Amino acid sequence: MIVERIDIANVRNIESGSLELEPRVNLLVGPNGAGKTSALEAIHLVMRGRSFRTTRADRVIRHEQDAMSVVATLADEQVGIVRLGYAKQRHGRLELRRNGQVVRQASRVASLVPIQLMLPDLPELVFGSPAGRRAWLDWGVFHVKQDYADMLGAYLRALRHRNTLLREAADATLPAWTAQVAELGEAVAAARGGYFEQVVPEVLACLAALDPDLVVEFAYFPGWNADSLAEMLVQHLDRDVKLGATQAGPHRADLRITCASEGAAQVLSRGQGKTVASALRLGQAKDLAKSGKPSLFLIDDLGAELDETHNQRYHRLLEDMDCQIVATATQGAIADVLMKSRGGRMFHVKQGRFAQA
């Protein structure tokens, strides 16, 4: 499924604009502050139901405007045309629509196209907290296991309930909720672990293509060390009561990245971290494409922080992938290789307005 058109109204500095997108490469070129990243954000809003820059949707609305909206037209040979709509009033509710019908769960639109975000903070996937790496795992599992979103949601609800009871320190229903956390937690961990084994070969292949001399290892940590989560929760009940929160489970999981037996965050440069993080995104996209779900890449500041050699390798990987790309750059020359090899469309962005080159 590809995005054919995006219509944007009152998203940050974009008053009103439309983009007719190519199935291959779409490059947004312009000076800093022109609205290039805001266009990527608008696409993310309508495709994921949320911003990648803030949790406050009202802060995305253009200054002195009461509401914003984004409409996306998607096309697929089997499904046909799908229209998505995102609307948010400054002091009102957020509304998502799919083919005119209100959607209560953002997962109903997010499941259509796997989005791979390549933003300037991409190295934080390696250097940042485990939460980002858990999100990477969950995004992949979500697109290959149909009931995963419901399973993960049920686990998190049970976890919150158990944590509430732990803080009360005396409730007859605590054992029952502990059992539910254990059962759901084991299922979430198994789904993540299965996906990890499936996707890592693709990630390693992408890493080797980006930097043959950079050797890192990936390991999946489910969030506890015992044979079973149920056993762990029973053994450490007193600790959980004392801290008022469950200390073991999938909410503590991590994708552990090491280099020469050291934590990657401690030994890699920022450029190397971006290379590893890029391999994670690219490898996930390659794996999802095998199951018939090509990704949409949203790339902000194409080519930043990578030297010429790594940029060439990075572009070559993108060339070989059957995916749609919407990327920003401060000048067109930086993506000449990608545009020439794959074909595409360039837009000049100035003061929140788009003009096709």
PDB file of C-alpha atoms in Angstrom, residues 57-235:
ATOM      1  CA  ALA A  57      -1.621  17.258  19.757  1.00  0.00           C
ATOM      2  CA  ASP A  58      -2.897  20.797  20.394  1.00  0.00           C
ATOM      3  CA  ARG A  59       0.687  22.075  20.183  1.00  0.00           C
ATOM      4  CA  VAL A  60       0.870  20.996  16.549  1.00  0.00           C
ATOM      5  CA  ILE A  61      -2.020  23.286  15.533  1.00  0.00           C
ATOM      6  CA  ARG A  62      -0.924  26.384  13.636  1.00  0.00           C
ATOM      7  CA  HIS A  63      -0.612  29.525  15.716  1.00  0.00           C
ATOM      8  CA  GLU A  64      -3.906  31.360  16.278  1.00  0.00           C
ATOM      9  CA  GLN A  65      -5.937  28.626  14.550  1.00  0.00           C
ATOM     10  CA  ASP A  66      -8.661  26.588  16.237  1.00  0.00           C
ATOM     11  CA  ALA A  67      -8.147  23.256  14.481  1.00  0.00           C
ATOM     12  CA  MET A  68      -5.919  21.229  12.156  1.00  0.00           C
ATOM     13  CA  SER A  69      -6.571  18.378   9.752  1.00  0.00           C
ATOM     14  CA  VAL A  70      -4.707  15.934   7.560  1.00  0.00           C
ATOM     15  CA  VAL A  71      -6.214  13.680   4.879  1.00  0.00           C
ATOM     16  CA  ALA A  72      -4.308  10.837   3.242  1.00  0.00           C
ATOM     17  CA  THR A  73      -5.273   8.870   0.149  1.00  0.00           C
ATOM     18  CA  LEU A  74      -3.731   5.400   0.037  1.00  0.00           C
ATOM     19  CA  ALA A  75      -3.832   2.868  -2.788  1.00  0.00           C
ATOM     20  CA  ASP A  76      -3.315  -0.882  -2.982  1.00  0.00           C
ATOM     21  CA  GLU A  77      -3.890  -3.318  -5.847  1.00  0.00           C
ATOM     22  CA  GLN A  78      -5.880  -5.705  -3.659  1.00  0.00           C
ATOM     23  CA  VAL A  79      -7.527  -3.388  -1.118  1.00  0.00           C
ATOM     24  CA  GLY A  80      -8.174  -0.486  -3.502  1.00  0.00           C
ATOM     25  CA  ILE A  81      -8.380   3.136  -2.347  1.00  0.00           C
ATOM     26  CA  VAL A  82      -8.340   3.931   1.379  1.00  0.00           C
ATOM     27  CA  ARG A  83      -8.893   7.447   2.720  1.00  0.00           C
ATOM     28  CA  LEU A  84      -7.670   8.364   6.171  1.00  0.00           C
ATOM     29  CA  GLY A  85      -8.547  11.511   8.056  1.00  0.00           C
ATOM     30  CA  TYR A  86      -7.079  13.147  11.159  1.00  0.00           C
ATOM     31  CA  ALA A  87      -8.710  16.165  12.793  1.00  0.00           C
ATOM     32  CA  LYS A  88      -7.989  17.919  16.075  1.00  0.00           C
ATOM     33  CA  GLN A  89      -9.637  20.988  17.563  1.00  0.00           C
ATOM     34  CA  ARG A  90      -7.497  23.013  19.933  1.00  0.00           C
ATOM     35  CA  HIS A  91      -9.959  22.538  22.782  1.00  0.00           C
ATOM     36  CA  GLY A  92     -11.792  19.513  21.438  1.00  0.00           C
ATOM     37  CA  ARG A  93     -11.395  15.835  20.755  1.00  0.00           C
ATOM     38  CA  LEU A  94      -9.058  14.205  18.311  1.00  0.00           C
ATOM     39  CA  GLU A  95     -10.847  12.324  15.544  1.00  0.00           C
ATOM     40  CA  LEU A  96      -9.523   9.621  13.248  1.00  0.00           C
ATOM     41  CA  ARG A  97     -11.463   8.368  10.246  1.00  0.00           C
ATOM     42  CA  ARG A  98     -11.007   5.516   7.821  1.00  0.00           C
ATOM     43  CA  ASN A  99     -13.100   5.718   4.671  1.00  0.00           C
ATOM     44  CA  GLY A 100     -15.392   8.182   6.401  1.00  0.00           C
ATOM     45  CA  GLN A 101     -15.989   6.032   9.475  1.00  0.00           C
ATOM     46  CA  VAL A 102     -14.753   7.159  12.888  1.00  0.00           C
ATOM     47  CA  VAL A 103     -11.956   4.947  14.184  1.00  0.00           C
ATOM     48  CA  ARG A 104     -11.730   4.466  17.951  1.00  0.00           C
ATOM     49  CA  GLN A 105      -8.390   2.650  17.951  1.00  0.00           C
ATOM     50  CA  ALA A 106      -5.360   4.155  16.202  1.00  0.00           C
ATOM     51  CA  SER A 107      -4.120   0.613  15.522  1.00  0.00           C
ATOM     52  CA  ARG A 108      -6.809   0.322  12.816  1.00  0.00           C
ATOM     53  CA  VAL A 109      -4.990   2.907  10.729  1.00  0.00           C
ATOM     54  CA  ALA A 110      -1.444   2.172  11.925  1.00  0.00           C
ATOM     55  CA  SER A 111      -1.756  -1.430  10.737  1.00  0.00           C
ATOM     56  CA  LEU A 112      -2.143  -0.371   7.097  1.00  0.00           C
ATOM     57  CA  VAL A 113       1.456   0.679   6.444  1.00  0.00           C
ATOM     58  CA  PRO A 114       4.580   0.102   8.571  1.00  0.00           C
ATOM     59  CA  ILE A 115       6.254   3.492   8.994  1.00  0.00           C
ATOM     60  CA  GLN A 116      10.009   3.580   9.488  1.00  0.00           C
ATOM     61  CA  LEU A 117      11.076   6.857  11.103  1.00  0.00           C
ATOM     62  CA  MET A 118      14.599   8.050  10.345  1.00  0.00           C
ATOM     63  CA  LEU A 119      14.888  11.280  12.331  1.00  0.00           C
ATOM     64  CA  PRO A 120      17.949  13.201  13.577  1.00  0.00           C
ATOM     65  CA  ASP A 121      17.524  11.490  16.968  1.00  0.00           C
ATOM     66  CA  LEU A 122      17.791   8.028  15.356  1.00  0.00           C
ATOM     67  CA  PRO A 123      21.015   7.167  17.281  1.00  0.00           C
ATOM     68  CA  GLU A 124      18.960   7.243  20.495  1.00  0.00           C
ATOM     69  CA  LEU A 125      17.603   3.860  19.424  1.00  0.00           C
ATOM     70  CA  VAL A 126      21.074   2.619  20.395  1.00  0.00           C
ATOM     71  CA  PHE A 127      22.150   5.150  23.025  1.00  0.00           C
ATOM     72  CA  GLY A 128      18.792   5.831  24.673  1.00  0.00           C
ATOM     73  CA  SER A 129      16.667   3.964  27.202  1.00  0.00           C
ATOM     74  CA  PRO A 130      15.270   0.458  26.624  1.00  0.00           C
ATOM     75  CA  ALA A 131      11.822   1.974  25.981  1.00  0.00           C
ATOM     76  CA  GLY A 132      12.821   2.947  22.447  1.00  0.00           C
ATOM     77  CA  ARG A 133      14.122  -0.519  21.651  1.00  0.00           C
ATOM     78  CA  ARG A 134      10.996  -2.128  23.125  1.00  0.00           C
ATOM     79  CA  ALA A 135       8.946   0.124  20.853  1.00  0.00           C
ATOM     80  CA  TRP A 136      11.012  -1.069  17.867  1.00  0.00           C
ATOM     81  CA  LEU A 137      10.314  -4.685  18.803  1.00  0.00           C
ATOM     82  CA  ASP A 138       6.620  -4.010  19.394  1.00  0.00           C
ATOM     83  CA  TRP A 139       6.234  -2.197  16.058  1.00  0.00           C
ATOM     84  CA  GLY A 140       7.566  -5.242  14.224  1.00  0.00           C
ATOM     85  CA  VAL A 141       5.494  -7.767  16.172  1.00  0.00           C
ATOM     86  CA  PHE A 142       2.385  -5.612  15.690  1.00  0.00           C
ATOM     87  CA  HIS A 143       2.695  -5.991  11.921  1.00  0.00           C
ATOM     88  CA  VAL A 144       3.298  -9.753  11.898  1.00  0.00           C
ATOM     89  CA  LYS A 145       1.038 -10.962  14.733  1.00  0.00           C
ATOM     90  CA  GLN A 146      -2.588  -9.919  14.340  1.00  0.00           C
ATOM     91  CA  ASP A 147      -3.641 -10.041  17.993  1.00  0.00           C
ATOM     92  CA  TYR A 148      -0.449  -8.568  19.442  1.00  0.00           C
ATOM     93  CA  ALA A 149      -1.791  -5.071  20.118  1.00  0.00           C
ATOM     94  CA  ASP A 150      -4.671  -6.514  22.157  1.00  0.00           C
ATOM     95  CA  MET A 151      -2.326  -8.869  23.996  1.00  0.00           C
ATOM     96  CA  LEU A 152       0.138  -6.121  24.919  1.00  0.00           C
ATOM     97  CA  GLY A 153      -2.697  -3.804  25.954  1.00  0.00           C
ATOM     98  CA  ALA A 154      -4.180  -6.482  28.209  1.00  0.00           C
ATOM     99  CA  TYR A 155      -0.786  -7.069  29.828  1.00  0.00           C
ATOM    100  CA  LEU A 156      -0.243  -3.366  30.524  1.00  0.00           C
ATOM    101  CA  ARG A 157      -3.724  -3.025  32.048  1.00  0.00           C
ATOM    102  CA  ALA A 158      -3.142  -6.035  34.300  1.00  0.00           C
ATOM    103  CA  LEU A 159       0.255  -4.624  35.262  1.00  0.00           C
ATOM    104  CA  ARG A 160      -1.248  -1.269  36.261  1.00  0.00           C
ATOM    105  CA  HIS A 161      -3.884  -3.057  38.351  1.00  0.00           C
ATOM    106  CA  ARG A 162      -1.257  -5.176  40.110  1.00  0.00           C
ATOM    107  CA  ASN A 163       0.893  -2.111  40.817  1.00  0.00           C
ATOM    108  CA  THR A 164      -2.094  -0.380  42.403  1.00  0.00           C
ATOM    109  CA  LEU A 165      -2.666  -3.400  44.672  1.00  0.00           C
ATOM    110  CA  LEU A 166       1.036  -3.541  45.556  1.00  0.00           C
ATOM    111  CA  ARG A 167       0.872   0.015  46.840  1.00  0.00           C
ATOM    112  CA  GLU A 168      -2.159  -0.894  48.964  1.00  0.00           C
ATOM    113  CA  ALA A 169      -0.068  -3.798  50.331  1.00  0.00           C
ATOM    114  CA  ALA A 170      -3.083  -5.857  51.400  1.00  0.00           C
ATOM    115  CA  ASP A 171      -5.666  -7.136  48.958  1.00  0.00           C
ATOM    116  CA  ALA A 172      -7.077 -10.622  48.556  1.00  0.00           C
ATOM    117  CA  THR A 173      -7.135 -10.294  44.750  1.00  0.00           C
ATOM    118  CA  LEU A 174      -3.372  -9.677  44.420  1.00  0.00           C
ATOM    119  CA  PRO A 175      -2.531 -13.367  43.707  1.00  0.00           C
ATOM    120  CA  ALA A 176      -5.117 -13.485  40.921  1.00  0.00           C
ATOM    121  CA  TRP A 177      -3.735 -10.335  39.282  1.00  0.00           C
ATOM    122  CA  THR A 178      -0.199 -11.623  39.717  1.00  0.00           C
ATOM    123  CA  ALA A 179      -1.168 -14.789  37.852  1.00  0.00           C
ATOM    124  CA  GLN A 180      -2.730 -12.728  35.069  1.00  0.00           C
ATOM    125  CA  VAL A 181       0.367 -10.546  34.747  1.00  0.00           C
ATOM    126  CA  ALA A 182       2.510 -13.677  34.562  1.00  0.00           C
ATOM    127  CA  GLU A 183       0.349 -15.387  31.925  1.00  0.00           C
ATOM    128  CA  LEU A 184       0.017 -12.334  29.688  1.00  0.00           C
ATOM    129  CA  GLY A 185       3.643 -11.353  30.250  1.00  0.00           C
ATOM    130  CA  GLU A 186       4.874 -14.768  29.114  1.00  0.00           C
ATOM    131  CA  ALA A 187       2.763 -14.461  25.948  1.00  0.00           C
ATOM    132  CA  VAL A 188       4.098 -10.969  25.154  1.00  0.00           C
ATOM    133  CA  ALA A 189       7.679 -12.089  25.756  1.00  0.00           C
ATOM    134  CA  ALA A 190       7.225 -15.147  23.535  1.00  0.00           C
ATOM    135  CA  ALA A 191       5.863 -13.007  20.702  1.00  0.00           C
ATOM    136  CA  ARG A 192       8.737 -10.558  20.998  1.00  0.00           C
ATOM    137  CA  GLY A 193      11.299 -13.350  21.219  1.00  0.00           C
ATOM    138  CA  GLY A 194       9.950 -15.079  18.122  1.00  0.00           C
ATOM    139  CA  TYR A 195      10.027 -11.837  16.172  1.00  0.00           C
ATOM    140  CA  PHE A 196      13.563 -11.089  17.369  1.00  0.00           C
ATOM    141  CA  GLU A 197      14.837 -14.412  16.004  1.00  0.00           C
ATOM    142  CA  GLN A 198      13.080 -13.698  12.712  1.00  0.00           C
ATOM    143  CA  VAL A 199      14.304 -10.138  12.145  1.00  0.00           C
ATOM    144  CA  VAL A 200      17.885 -10.178  13.441  1.00  0.00           C
ATOM    145  CA  PRO A 201      19.392 -11.893  10.347  1.00  0.00           C
ATOM    146  CA  GLU A 202      18.001  -9.076   8.188  1.00  0.00           C
ATOM    147  CA  VAL A 203      19.350  -6.447  10.598  1.00  0.00           C
ATOM    148  CA  LEU A 204      22.807  -8.018  10.575  1.00  0.00           C
ATOM    149  CA  ALA A 205      22.790  -8.188   6.774  1.00  0.00           C
ATOM    150  CA  CYS A 206      21.928  -4.484   6.574  1.00  0.00           C
ATOM    151  CA  LEU A 207      24.613  -3.612   9.104  1.00  0.00           C
ATOM    152  CA  ALA A 208      27.215  -5.553   7.111  1.00  0.00           C
ATOM    153  CA  ALA A 209      26.184  -3.648   3.984  1.00  0.00           C
ATOM    154  CA  LEU A 210      26.406  -0.276   5.771  1.00  0.00           C
ATOM    155  CA  ASP A 211      29.697  -0.906   7.577  1.00  0.00           C
ATOM    156  CA  PRO A 212      31.458  -4.286   7.098  1.00  0.00           C
ATOM    157  CA  ASP A 213      33.985  -3.400   9.810  1.00  0.00           C
ATOM    158  CA  LEU A 214      31.420  -2.665  12.508  1.00  0.00           C
ATOM    159  CA  VAL A 215      30.612  -5.824  14.444  1.00  0.00           C
ATOM    160  CA  VAL A 216      27.878  -5.740  17.062  1.00  0.00           C
ATOM    161  CA  GLU A 217      25.750  -8.407  18.701  1.00  0.00           C
ATOM    162  CA  PHE A 218      22.050  -8.299  19.513  1.00  0.00           C
ATOM    163  CA  ALA A 219      20.397 -10.190  22.357  1.00  0.00           C
ATOM    164  CA  TYR A 220      16.796 -10.190  23.517  1.00  0.00           C
ATOM    165  CA  PHE A 221      16.199  -9.777  27.262  1.00  0.00           C
ATOM    166  CA  PRO A 222      12.546 -10.570  28.101  1.00  0.00           C
ATOM    167  CA  GLY A 223      12.498  -8.549  31.328  1.00  0.00           C
ATOM    168  CA  TRP A 224      13.334 -11.203  33.912  1.00  0.00           C
ATOM    169  CA  ASN A 225      16.060 -13.768  34.618  1.00  0.00           C
ATOM    170  CA  ALA A 226      14.185 -16.747  36.083  1.00  0.00           C
ATOM    171  CA  ASP A 227      12.791 -19.695  34.124  1.00  0.00           C
ATOM    172  CA  SER A 228       9.283 -18.282  34.343  1.00  0.00           C
ATOM    173  CA  LEU A 229       7.777 -14.891  35.070  1.00  0.00           C
ATOM    174  CA  ALA A 230       5.322 -16.446  37.543  1.00  0.00           C
ATOM    175  CA  GLU A 231       8.236 -17.837  39.546  1.00  0.00           C
ATOM    176  CA  MET A 232       9.998 -14.466  39.487  1.00  0.00           C
ATOM    177  CA  LEU A 233       6.923 -12.561  40.675  1.00  0.00           C
ATOM    178  CA  VAL A 234       6.344 -14.949  43.589  1.00  0.00           C
ATOM    179  CA  GLN A 235       9.994 -14.905  44.667  1.00  0.00           C
TER     180      GLN A 235
END
